[in-house]
XYZ file of C-alpha atoms in Angstrom:
111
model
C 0.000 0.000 0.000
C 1.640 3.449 -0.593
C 1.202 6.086 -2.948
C 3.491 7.037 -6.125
C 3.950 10.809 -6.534
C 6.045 12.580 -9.637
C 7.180 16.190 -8.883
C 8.354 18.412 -12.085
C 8.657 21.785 -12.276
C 7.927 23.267 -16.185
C 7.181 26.374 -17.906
C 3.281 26.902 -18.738
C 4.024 27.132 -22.294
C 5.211 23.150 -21.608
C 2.736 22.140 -19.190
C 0.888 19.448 -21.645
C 3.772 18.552 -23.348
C 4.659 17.181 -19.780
C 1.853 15.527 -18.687
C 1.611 13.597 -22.165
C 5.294 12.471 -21.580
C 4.993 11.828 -17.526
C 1.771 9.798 -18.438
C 3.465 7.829 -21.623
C 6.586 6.921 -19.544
C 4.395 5.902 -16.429
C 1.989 3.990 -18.732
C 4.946 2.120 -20.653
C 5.411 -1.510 -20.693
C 7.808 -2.434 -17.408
C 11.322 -2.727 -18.532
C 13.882 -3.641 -16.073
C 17.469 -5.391 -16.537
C 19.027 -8.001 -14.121
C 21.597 -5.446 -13.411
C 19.259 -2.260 -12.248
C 16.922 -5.426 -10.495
C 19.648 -5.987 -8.016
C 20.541 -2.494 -7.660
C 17.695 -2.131 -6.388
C 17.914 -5.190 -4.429
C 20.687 -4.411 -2.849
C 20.019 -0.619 -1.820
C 16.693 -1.806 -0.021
C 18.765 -4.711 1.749
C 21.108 -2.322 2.730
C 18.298 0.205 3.656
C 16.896 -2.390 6.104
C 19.769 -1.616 8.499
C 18.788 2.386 8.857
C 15.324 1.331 9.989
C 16.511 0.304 13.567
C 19.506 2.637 14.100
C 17.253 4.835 16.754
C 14.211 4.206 18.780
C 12.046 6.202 16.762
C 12.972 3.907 13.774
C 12.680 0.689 16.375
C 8.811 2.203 17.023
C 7.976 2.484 13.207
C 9.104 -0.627 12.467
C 6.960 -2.324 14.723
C 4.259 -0.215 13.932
C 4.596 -1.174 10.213
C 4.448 -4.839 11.734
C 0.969 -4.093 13.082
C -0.530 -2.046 10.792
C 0.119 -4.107 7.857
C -0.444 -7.551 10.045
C 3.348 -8.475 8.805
C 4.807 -11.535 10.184
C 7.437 -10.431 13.219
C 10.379 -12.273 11.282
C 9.228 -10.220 7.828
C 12.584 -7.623 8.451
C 14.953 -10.774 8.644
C 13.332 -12.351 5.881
C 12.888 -9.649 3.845
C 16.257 -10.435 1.951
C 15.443 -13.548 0.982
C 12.399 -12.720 -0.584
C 14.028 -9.734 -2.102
C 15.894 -12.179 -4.079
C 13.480 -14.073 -5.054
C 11.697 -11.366 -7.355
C 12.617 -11.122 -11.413
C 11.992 -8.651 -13.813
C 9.310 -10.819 -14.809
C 7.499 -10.646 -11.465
C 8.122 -6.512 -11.533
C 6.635 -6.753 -15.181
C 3.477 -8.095 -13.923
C 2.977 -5.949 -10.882
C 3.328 -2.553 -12.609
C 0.563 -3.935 -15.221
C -1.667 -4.912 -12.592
C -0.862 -1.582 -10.135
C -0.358 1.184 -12.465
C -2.828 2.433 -15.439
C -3.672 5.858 -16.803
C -7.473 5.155 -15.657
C -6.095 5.112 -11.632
C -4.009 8.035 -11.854
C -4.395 11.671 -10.858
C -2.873 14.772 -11.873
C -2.251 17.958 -9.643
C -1.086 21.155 -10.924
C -0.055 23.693 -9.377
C 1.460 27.216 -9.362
C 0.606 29.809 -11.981
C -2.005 27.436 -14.969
């Protein structure tokens, strides 16, 4: 559960020129290599460790554990199922999760 947000600043002259491309790129067919898939991998395994380095991380944590009902070993097996996932998998989720029909635009500033 979350929410994906995309913050650009443009000139109102280029305003739907923008949109069009945000939405196009956003909209696109998932394309991921093995190489940027454990990137990624690897800076969330790595990010795991911040999470507990103060009590106020310690209290989120196991308030993410609640809210979500997540298993109390989910943070120590969260690598392993990290690895698990393929570009494949990531394919299928963004098809499923993210369509021009469920998304919302916001402008503002001077329109």
């Amino acid at each position: 559960p979350g929410m994906l947000y995309i913050r650009t600043i443009v000139s109102q002259d280029r305003l739907a020129e923008a949109e069009a491309e945000i939405s196009k790129v956003v909209c696109a067919p998932a394309v991921i290599s093995n190489d940027e898939l454990a990137q990624a991998r690897n800076a969330l395994i790595t990010a795991l460790i911040n999470q507990f380095e103060s009590n106020a991380g310690i209290a989120r944590a196991f308030l993410l554990l609640e809210r979500y009902s997540l298993p109390a070993d989910h943070f120590d097996a969260r690598a392993q199922r990290l690895a698990k996932i393929t570009p494949a998998d990531i394919k299928e989720a963004v098809q499923r999760l993210l369509h021009k029909e469920a998304l919302i635009t916001i402008c503002a500033g001077r329109l």
